[in-house]
mmCIF file with all atom_site columns, C-alpha atoms and ligand atoms in Angstrom:
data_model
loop_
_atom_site.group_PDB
_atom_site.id
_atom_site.type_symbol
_atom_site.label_atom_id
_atom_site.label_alt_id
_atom_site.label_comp_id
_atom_site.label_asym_id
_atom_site.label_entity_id
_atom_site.label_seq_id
_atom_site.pdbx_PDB_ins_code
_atom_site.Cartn_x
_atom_site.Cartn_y
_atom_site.Cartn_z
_atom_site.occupancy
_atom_site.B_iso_or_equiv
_atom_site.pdbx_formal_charge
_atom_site.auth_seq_id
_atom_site.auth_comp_id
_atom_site.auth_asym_id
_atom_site.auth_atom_id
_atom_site.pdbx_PDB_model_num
ATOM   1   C CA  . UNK A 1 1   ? 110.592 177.220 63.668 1.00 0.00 ? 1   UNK A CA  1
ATOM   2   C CA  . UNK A 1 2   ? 109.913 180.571 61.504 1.00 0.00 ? 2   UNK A CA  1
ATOM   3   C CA  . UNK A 1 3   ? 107.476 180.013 58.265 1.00 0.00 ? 3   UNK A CA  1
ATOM   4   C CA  . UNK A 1 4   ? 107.454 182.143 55.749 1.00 0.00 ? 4   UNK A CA  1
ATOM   5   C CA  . UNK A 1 5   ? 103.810 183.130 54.477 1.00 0.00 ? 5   UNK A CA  1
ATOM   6   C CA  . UNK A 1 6   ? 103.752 185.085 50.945 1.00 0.00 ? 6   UNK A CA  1
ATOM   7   C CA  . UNK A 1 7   ? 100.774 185.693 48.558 1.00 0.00 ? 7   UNK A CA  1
ATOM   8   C CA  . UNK A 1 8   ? 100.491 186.681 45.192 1.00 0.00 ? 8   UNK A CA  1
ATOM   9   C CA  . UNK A 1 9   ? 98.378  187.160 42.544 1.00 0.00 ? 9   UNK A CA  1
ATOM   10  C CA  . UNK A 1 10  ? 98.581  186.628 38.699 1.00 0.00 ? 10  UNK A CA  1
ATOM   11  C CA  . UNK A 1 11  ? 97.191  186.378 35.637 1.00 0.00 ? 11  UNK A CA  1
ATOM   12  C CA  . UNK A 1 12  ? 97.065  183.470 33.385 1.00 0.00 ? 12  UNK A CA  1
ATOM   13  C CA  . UNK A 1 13  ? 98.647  182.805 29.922 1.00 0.00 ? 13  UNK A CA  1
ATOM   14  C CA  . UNK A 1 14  ? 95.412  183.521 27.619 1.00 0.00 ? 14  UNK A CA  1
ATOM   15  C CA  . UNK A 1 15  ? 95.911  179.628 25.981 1.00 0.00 ? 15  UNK A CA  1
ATOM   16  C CA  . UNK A 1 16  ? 96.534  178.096 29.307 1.00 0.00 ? 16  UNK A CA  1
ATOM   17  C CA  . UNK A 1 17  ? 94.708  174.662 29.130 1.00 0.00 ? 17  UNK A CA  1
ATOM   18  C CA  . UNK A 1 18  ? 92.783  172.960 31.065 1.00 0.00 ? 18  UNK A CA  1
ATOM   19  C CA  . UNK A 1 19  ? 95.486  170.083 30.960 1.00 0.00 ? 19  UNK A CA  1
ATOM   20  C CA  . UNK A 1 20  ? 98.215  172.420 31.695 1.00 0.00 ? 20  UNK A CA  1
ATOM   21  C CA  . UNK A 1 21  ? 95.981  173.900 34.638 1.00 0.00 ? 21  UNK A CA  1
ATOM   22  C CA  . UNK A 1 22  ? 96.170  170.152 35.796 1.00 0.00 ? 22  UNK A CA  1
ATOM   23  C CA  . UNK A 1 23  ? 99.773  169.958 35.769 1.00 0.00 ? 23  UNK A CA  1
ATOM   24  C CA  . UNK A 1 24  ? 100.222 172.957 36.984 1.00 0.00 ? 24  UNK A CA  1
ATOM   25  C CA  . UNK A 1 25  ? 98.922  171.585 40.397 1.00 0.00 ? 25  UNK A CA  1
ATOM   26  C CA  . UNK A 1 26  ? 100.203 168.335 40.262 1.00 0.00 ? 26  UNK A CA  1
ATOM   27  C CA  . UNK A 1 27  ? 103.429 169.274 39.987 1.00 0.00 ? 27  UNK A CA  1
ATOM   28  C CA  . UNK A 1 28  ? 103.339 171.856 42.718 1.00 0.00 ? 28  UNK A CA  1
ATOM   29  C CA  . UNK A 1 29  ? 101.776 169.115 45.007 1.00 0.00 ? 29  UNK A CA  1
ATOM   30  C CA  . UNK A 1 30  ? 104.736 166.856 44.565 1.00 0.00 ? 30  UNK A CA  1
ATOM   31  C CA  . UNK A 1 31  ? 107.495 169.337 44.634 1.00 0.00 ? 31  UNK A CA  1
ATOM   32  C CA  . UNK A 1 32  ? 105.916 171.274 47.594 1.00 0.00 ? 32  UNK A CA  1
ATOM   33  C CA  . UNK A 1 33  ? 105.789 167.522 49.481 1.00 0.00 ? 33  UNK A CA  1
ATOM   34  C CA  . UNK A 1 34  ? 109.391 167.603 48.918 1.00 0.00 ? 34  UNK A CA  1
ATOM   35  C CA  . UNK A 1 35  ? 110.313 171.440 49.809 1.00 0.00 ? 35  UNK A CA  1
ATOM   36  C CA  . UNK A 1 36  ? 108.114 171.214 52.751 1.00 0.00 ? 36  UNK A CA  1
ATOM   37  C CA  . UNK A 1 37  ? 105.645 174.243 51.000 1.00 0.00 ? 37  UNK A CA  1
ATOM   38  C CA  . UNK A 1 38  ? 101.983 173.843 51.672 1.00 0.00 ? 38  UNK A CA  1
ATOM   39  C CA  . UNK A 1 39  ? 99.157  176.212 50.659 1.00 0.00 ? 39  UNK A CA  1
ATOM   40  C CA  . UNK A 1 40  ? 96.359  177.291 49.011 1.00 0.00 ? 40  UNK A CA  1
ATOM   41  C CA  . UNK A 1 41  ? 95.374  178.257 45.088 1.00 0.00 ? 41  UNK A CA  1
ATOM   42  C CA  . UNK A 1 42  ? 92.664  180.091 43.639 1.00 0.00 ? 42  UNK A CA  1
ATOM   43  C CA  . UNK A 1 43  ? 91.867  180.451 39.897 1.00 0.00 ? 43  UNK A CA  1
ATOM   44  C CA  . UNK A 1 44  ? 89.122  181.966 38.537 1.00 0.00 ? 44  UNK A CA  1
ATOM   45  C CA  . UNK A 1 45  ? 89.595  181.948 35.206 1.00 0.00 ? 45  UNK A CA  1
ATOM   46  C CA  . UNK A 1 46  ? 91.657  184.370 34.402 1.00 0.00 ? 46  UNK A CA  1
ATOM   47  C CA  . UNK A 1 47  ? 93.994  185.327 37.520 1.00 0.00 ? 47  UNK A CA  1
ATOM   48  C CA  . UNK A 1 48  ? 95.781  183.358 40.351 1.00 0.00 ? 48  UNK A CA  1
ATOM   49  C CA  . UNK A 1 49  ? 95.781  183.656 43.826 1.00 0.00 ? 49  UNK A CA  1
ATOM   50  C CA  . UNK A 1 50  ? 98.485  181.864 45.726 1.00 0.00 ? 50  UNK A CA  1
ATOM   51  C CA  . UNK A 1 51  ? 99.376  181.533 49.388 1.00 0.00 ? 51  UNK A CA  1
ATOM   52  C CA  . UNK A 1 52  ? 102.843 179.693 49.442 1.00 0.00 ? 52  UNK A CA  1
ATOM   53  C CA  . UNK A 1 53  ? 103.967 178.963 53.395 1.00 0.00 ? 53  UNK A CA  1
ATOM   54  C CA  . UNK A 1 54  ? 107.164 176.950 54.100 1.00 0.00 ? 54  UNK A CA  1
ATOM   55  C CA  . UNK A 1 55  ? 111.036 177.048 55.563 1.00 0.00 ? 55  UNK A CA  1
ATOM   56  C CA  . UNK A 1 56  ? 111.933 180.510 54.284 1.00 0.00 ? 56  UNK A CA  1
ATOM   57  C CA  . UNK A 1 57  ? 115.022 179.470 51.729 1.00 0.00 ? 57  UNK A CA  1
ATOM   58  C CA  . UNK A 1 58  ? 112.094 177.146 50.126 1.00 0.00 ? 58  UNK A CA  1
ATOM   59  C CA  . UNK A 1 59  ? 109.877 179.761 49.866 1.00 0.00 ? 59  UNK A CA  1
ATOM   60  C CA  . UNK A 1 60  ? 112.130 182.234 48.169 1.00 0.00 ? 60  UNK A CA  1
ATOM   61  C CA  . UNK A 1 61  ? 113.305 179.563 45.622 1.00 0.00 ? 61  UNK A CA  1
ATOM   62  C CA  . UNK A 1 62  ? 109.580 178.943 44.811 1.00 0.00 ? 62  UNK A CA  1
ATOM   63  C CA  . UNK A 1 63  ? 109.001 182.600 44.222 1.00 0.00 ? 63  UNK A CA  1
ATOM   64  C CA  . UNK A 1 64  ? 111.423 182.715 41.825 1.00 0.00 ? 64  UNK A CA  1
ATOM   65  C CA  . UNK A 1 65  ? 110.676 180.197 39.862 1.00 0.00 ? 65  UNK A CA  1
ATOM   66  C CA  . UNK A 1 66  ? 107.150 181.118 39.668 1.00 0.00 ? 66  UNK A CA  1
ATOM   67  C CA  . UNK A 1 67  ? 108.491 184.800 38.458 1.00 0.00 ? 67  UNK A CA  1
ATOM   68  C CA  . UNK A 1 68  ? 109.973 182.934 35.258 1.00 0.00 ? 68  UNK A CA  1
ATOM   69  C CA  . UNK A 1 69  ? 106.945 180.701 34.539 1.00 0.00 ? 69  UNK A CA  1
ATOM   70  C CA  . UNK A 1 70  ? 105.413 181.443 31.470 1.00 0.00 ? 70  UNK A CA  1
ATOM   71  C CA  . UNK A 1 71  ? 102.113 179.952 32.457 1.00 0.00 ? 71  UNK A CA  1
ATOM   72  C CA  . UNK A 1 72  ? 101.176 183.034 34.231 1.00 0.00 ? 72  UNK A CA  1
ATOM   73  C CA  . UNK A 1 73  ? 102.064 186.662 34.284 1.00 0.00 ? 73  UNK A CA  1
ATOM   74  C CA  . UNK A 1 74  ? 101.569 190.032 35.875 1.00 0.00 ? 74  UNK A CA  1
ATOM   75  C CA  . UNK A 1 75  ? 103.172 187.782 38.719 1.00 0.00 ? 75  UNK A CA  1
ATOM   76  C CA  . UNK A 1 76  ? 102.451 190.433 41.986 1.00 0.00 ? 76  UNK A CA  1
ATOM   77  C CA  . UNK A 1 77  ? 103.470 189.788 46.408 1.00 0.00 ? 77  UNK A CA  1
ATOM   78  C CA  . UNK A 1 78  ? 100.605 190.949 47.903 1.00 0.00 ? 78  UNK A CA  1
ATOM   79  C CA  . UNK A 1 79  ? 101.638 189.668 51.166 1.00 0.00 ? 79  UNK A CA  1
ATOM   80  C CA  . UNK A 1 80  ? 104.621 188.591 53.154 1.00 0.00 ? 80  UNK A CA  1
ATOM   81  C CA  . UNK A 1 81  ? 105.009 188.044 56.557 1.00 0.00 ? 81  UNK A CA  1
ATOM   82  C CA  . UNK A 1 82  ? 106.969 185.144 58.937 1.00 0.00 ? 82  UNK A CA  1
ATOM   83  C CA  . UNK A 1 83  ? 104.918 183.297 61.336 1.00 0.00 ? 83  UNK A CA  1
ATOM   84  C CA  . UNK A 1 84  ? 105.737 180.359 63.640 1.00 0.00 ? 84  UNK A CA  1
ATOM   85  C CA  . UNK A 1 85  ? 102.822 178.232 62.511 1.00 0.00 ? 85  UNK A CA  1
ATOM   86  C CA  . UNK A 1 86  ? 101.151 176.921 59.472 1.00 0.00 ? 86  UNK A CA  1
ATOM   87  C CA  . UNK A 1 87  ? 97.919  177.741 58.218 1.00 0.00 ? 87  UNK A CA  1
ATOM   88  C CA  . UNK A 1 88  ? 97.288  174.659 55.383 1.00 0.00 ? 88  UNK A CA  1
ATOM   89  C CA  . UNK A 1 89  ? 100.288 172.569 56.865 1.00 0.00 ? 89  UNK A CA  1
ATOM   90  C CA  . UNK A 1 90  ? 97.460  169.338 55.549 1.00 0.00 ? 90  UNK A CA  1
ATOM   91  C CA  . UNK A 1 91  ? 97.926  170.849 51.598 1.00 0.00 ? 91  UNK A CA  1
ATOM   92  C CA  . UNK A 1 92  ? 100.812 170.270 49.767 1.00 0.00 ? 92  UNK A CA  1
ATOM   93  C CA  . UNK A 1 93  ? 98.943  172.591 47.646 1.00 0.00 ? 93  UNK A CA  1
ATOM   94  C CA  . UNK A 1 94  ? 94.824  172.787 47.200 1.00 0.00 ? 94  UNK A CA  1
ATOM   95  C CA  . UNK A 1 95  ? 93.626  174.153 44.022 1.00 0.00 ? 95  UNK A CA  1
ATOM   96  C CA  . UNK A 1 96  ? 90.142  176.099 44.080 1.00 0.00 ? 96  UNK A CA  1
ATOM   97  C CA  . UNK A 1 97  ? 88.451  176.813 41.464 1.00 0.00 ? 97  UNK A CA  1
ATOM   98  C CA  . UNK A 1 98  ? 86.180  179.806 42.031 1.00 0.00 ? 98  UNK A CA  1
ATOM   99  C CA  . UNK A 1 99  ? 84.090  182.205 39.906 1.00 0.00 ? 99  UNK A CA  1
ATOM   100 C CA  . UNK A 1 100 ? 85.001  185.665 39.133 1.00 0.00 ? 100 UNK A CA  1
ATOM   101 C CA  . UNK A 1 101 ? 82.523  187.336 40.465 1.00 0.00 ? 101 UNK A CA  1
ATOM   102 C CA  . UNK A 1 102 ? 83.287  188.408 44.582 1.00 0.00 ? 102 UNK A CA  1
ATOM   103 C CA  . UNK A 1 103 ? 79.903  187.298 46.123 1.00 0.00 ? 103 UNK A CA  1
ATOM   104 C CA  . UNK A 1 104 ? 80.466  183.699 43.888 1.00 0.00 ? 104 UNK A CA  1
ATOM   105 C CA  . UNK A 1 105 ? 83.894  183.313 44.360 1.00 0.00 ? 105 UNK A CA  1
ATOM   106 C CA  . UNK A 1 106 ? 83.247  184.292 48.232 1.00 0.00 ? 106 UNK A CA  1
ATOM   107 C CA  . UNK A 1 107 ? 80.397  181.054 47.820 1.00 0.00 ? 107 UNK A CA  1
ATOM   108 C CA  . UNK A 1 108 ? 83.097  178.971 46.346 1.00 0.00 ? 108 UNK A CA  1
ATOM   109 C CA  . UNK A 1 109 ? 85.679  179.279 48.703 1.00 0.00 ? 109 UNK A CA  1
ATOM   110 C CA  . UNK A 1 110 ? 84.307  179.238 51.948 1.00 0.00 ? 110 UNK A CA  1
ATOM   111 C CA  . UNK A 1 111 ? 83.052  175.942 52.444 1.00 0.00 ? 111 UNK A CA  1
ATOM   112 C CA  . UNK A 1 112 ? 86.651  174.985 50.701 1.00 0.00 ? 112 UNK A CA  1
ATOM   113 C CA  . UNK A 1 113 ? 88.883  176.337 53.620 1.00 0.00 ? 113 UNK A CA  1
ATOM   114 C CA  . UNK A 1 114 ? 89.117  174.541 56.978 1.00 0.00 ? 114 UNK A CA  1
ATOM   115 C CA  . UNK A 1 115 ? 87.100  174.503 59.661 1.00 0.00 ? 115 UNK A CA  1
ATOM   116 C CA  . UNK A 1 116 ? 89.472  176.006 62.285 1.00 0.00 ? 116 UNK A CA  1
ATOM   117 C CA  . UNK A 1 117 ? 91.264  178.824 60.193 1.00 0.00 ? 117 UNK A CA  1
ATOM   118 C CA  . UNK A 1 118 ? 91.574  181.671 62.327 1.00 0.00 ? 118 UNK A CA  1
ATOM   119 C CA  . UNK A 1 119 ? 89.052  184.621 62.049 1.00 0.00 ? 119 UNK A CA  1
ATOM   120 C CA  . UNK A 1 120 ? 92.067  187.192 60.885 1.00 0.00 ? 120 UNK A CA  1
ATOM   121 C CA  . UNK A 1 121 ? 93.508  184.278 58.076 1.00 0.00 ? 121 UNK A CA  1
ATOM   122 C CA  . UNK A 1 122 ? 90.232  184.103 56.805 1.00 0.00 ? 122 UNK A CA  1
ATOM   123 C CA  . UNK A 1 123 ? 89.561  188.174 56.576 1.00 0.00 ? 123 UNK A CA  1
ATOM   124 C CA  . UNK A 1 124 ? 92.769  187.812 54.789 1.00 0.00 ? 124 UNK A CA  1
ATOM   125 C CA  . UNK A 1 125 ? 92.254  185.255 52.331 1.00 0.00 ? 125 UNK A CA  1
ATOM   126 C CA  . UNK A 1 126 ? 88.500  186.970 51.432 1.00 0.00 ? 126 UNK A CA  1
ATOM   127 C CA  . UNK A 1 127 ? 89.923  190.317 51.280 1.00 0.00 ? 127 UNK A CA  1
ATOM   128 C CA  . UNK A 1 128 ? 92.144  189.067 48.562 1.00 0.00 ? 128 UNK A CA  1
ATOM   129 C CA  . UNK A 1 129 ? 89.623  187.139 46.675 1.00 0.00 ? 129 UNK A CA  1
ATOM   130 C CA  . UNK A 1 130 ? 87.488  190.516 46.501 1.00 0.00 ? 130 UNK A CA  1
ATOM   131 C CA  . UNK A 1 131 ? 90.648  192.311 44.669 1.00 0.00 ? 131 UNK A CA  1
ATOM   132 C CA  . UNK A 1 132 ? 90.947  189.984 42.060 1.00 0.00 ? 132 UNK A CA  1
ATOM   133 C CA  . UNK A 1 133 ? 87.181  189.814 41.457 1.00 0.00 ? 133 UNK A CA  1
ATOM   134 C CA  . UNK A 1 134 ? 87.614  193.360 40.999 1.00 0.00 ? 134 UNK A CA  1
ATOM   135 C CA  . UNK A 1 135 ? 90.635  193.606 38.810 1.00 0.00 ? 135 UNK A CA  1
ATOM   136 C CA  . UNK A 1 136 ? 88.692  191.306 36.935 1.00 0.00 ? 136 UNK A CA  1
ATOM   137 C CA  . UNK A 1 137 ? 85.542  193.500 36.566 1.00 0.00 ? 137 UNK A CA  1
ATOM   138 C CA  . UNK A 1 138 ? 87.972  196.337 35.673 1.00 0.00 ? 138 UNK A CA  1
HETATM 139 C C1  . FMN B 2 .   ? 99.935  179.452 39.112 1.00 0.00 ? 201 FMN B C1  1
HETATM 140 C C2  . FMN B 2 .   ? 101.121 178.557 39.345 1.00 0.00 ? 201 FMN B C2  1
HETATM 141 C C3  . FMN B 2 .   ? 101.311 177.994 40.600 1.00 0.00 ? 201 FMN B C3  1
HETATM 142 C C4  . FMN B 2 .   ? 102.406 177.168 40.847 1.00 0.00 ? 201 FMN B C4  1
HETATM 143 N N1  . FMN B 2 .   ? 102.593 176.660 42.104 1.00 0.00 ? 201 FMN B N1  1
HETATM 144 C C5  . FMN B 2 .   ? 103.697 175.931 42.361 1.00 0.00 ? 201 FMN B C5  1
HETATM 145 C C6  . FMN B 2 .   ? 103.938 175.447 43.675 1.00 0.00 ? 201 FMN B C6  1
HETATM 146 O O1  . FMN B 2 .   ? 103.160 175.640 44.608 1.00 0.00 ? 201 FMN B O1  1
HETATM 147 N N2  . FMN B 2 .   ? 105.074 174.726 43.866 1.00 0.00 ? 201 FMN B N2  1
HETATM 148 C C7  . FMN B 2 .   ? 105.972 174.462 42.867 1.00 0.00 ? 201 FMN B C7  1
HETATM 149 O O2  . FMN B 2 .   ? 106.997 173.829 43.122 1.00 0.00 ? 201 FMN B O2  1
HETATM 150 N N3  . FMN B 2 .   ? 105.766 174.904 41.612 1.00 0.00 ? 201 FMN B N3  1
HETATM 151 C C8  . FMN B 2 .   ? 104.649 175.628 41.335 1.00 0.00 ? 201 FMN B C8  1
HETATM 152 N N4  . FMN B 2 .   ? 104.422 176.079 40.063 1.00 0.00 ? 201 FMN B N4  1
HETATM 153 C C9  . FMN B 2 .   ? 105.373 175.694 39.000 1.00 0.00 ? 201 FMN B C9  1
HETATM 154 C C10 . FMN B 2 .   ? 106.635 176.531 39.059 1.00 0.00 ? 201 FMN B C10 1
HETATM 155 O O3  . FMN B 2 .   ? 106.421 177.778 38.403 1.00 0.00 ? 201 FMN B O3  1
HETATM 156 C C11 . FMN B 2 .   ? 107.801 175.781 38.343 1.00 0.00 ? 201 FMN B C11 1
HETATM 157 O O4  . FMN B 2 .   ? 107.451 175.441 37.029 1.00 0.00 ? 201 FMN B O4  1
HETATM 158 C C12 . FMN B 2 .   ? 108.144 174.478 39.087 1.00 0.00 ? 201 FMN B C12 1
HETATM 159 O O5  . FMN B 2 .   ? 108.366 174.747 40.442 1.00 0.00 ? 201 FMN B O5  1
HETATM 160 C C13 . FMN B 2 .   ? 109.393 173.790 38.512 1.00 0.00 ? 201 FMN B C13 1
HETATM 161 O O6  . FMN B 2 .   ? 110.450 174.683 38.473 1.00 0.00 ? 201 FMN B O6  1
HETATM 162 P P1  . FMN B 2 .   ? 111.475 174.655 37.243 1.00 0.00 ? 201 FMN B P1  1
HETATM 163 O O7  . FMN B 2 .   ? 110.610 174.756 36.023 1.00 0.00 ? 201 FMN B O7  1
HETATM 164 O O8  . FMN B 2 .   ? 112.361 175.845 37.435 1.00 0.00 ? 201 FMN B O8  1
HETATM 165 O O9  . FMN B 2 .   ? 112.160 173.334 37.353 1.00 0.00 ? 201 FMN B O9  1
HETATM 166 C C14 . FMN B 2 .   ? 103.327 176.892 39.786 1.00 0.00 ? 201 FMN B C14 1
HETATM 167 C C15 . FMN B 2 .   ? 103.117 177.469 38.528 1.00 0.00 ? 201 FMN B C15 1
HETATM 168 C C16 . FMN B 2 .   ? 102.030 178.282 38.294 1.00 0.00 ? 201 FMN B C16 1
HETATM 169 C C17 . FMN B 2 .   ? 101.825 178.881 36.927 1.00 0.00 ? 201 FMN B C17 1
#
């Protein structure tokens, strides 16, 4: 079977709440358990990171109903690519909370990402921590 892998990055609404941050995730865990999604989020703050992976159709549906959310905006694909495997197939969705700058936000999510993620996911994932640390410096 062919995933679908697509990342994106964000920026959050300037009131978003701590509460709201909360059901932000809850709600993608239980509606990802039922689309079959699984991945990874990163907030830091101020911006989103997002790696969505799924059956294709589910994927697209997600991605537009994230472009209409207004809990974030600025909503930007950074990444999109078809694989035949999972990379968080265990997360319905796993929030992160990391800190804006790149070398703690590199601290925070490292220990956070499993054990036998390939070398190139991993360059991936980093590489796209570092830009929003540094759209966040801007
Ligand atoms: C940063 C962020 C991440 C989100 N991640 C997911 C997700 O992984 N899965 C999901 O179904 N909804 C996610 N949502 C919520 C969707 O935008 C949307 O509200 C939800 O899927 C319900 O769709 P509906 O409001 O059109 O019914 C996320 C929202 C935000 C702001």
């Amino acid at each position: 079977m062919q995933f679908k892998s697509l990342t994106y990055t964000s920026l959050a609404a300037l009131d978003l709440s701590d509460e709201q941050l909360r059901s932000v995730h809850d709600d993608a865990q239980s509606l990802n358990g039922i689309d079959g999604i699984s991945g990874l989020l990163l907030f830091n703050g101020t911006h989103f990171l997002q790696w969505i992976e799924g059956p294709p159709e589910a994927v697209d549906d997600l991605v537009e109903r994230l472009r209409r959310d207004p809990r974030h905006s600025a909503f930007e694909i950074r990444d999109e690519r078809m694989s035949d495997e999972r990379i968080f197939g265990g997360w319905s969705m796993k929030l992160v909370r990391v800190r804006s700058s790149y070398h703690l936000a590199h601290e925070d999510v490292v220990p956070q990402l499993p054990a036998a993620l390939p070398d190139h996911v991993r360059e991936r994932i980093l590489g796209m921590v570092e830009k929003i640390s540094e759209d966040v410096e801007l």
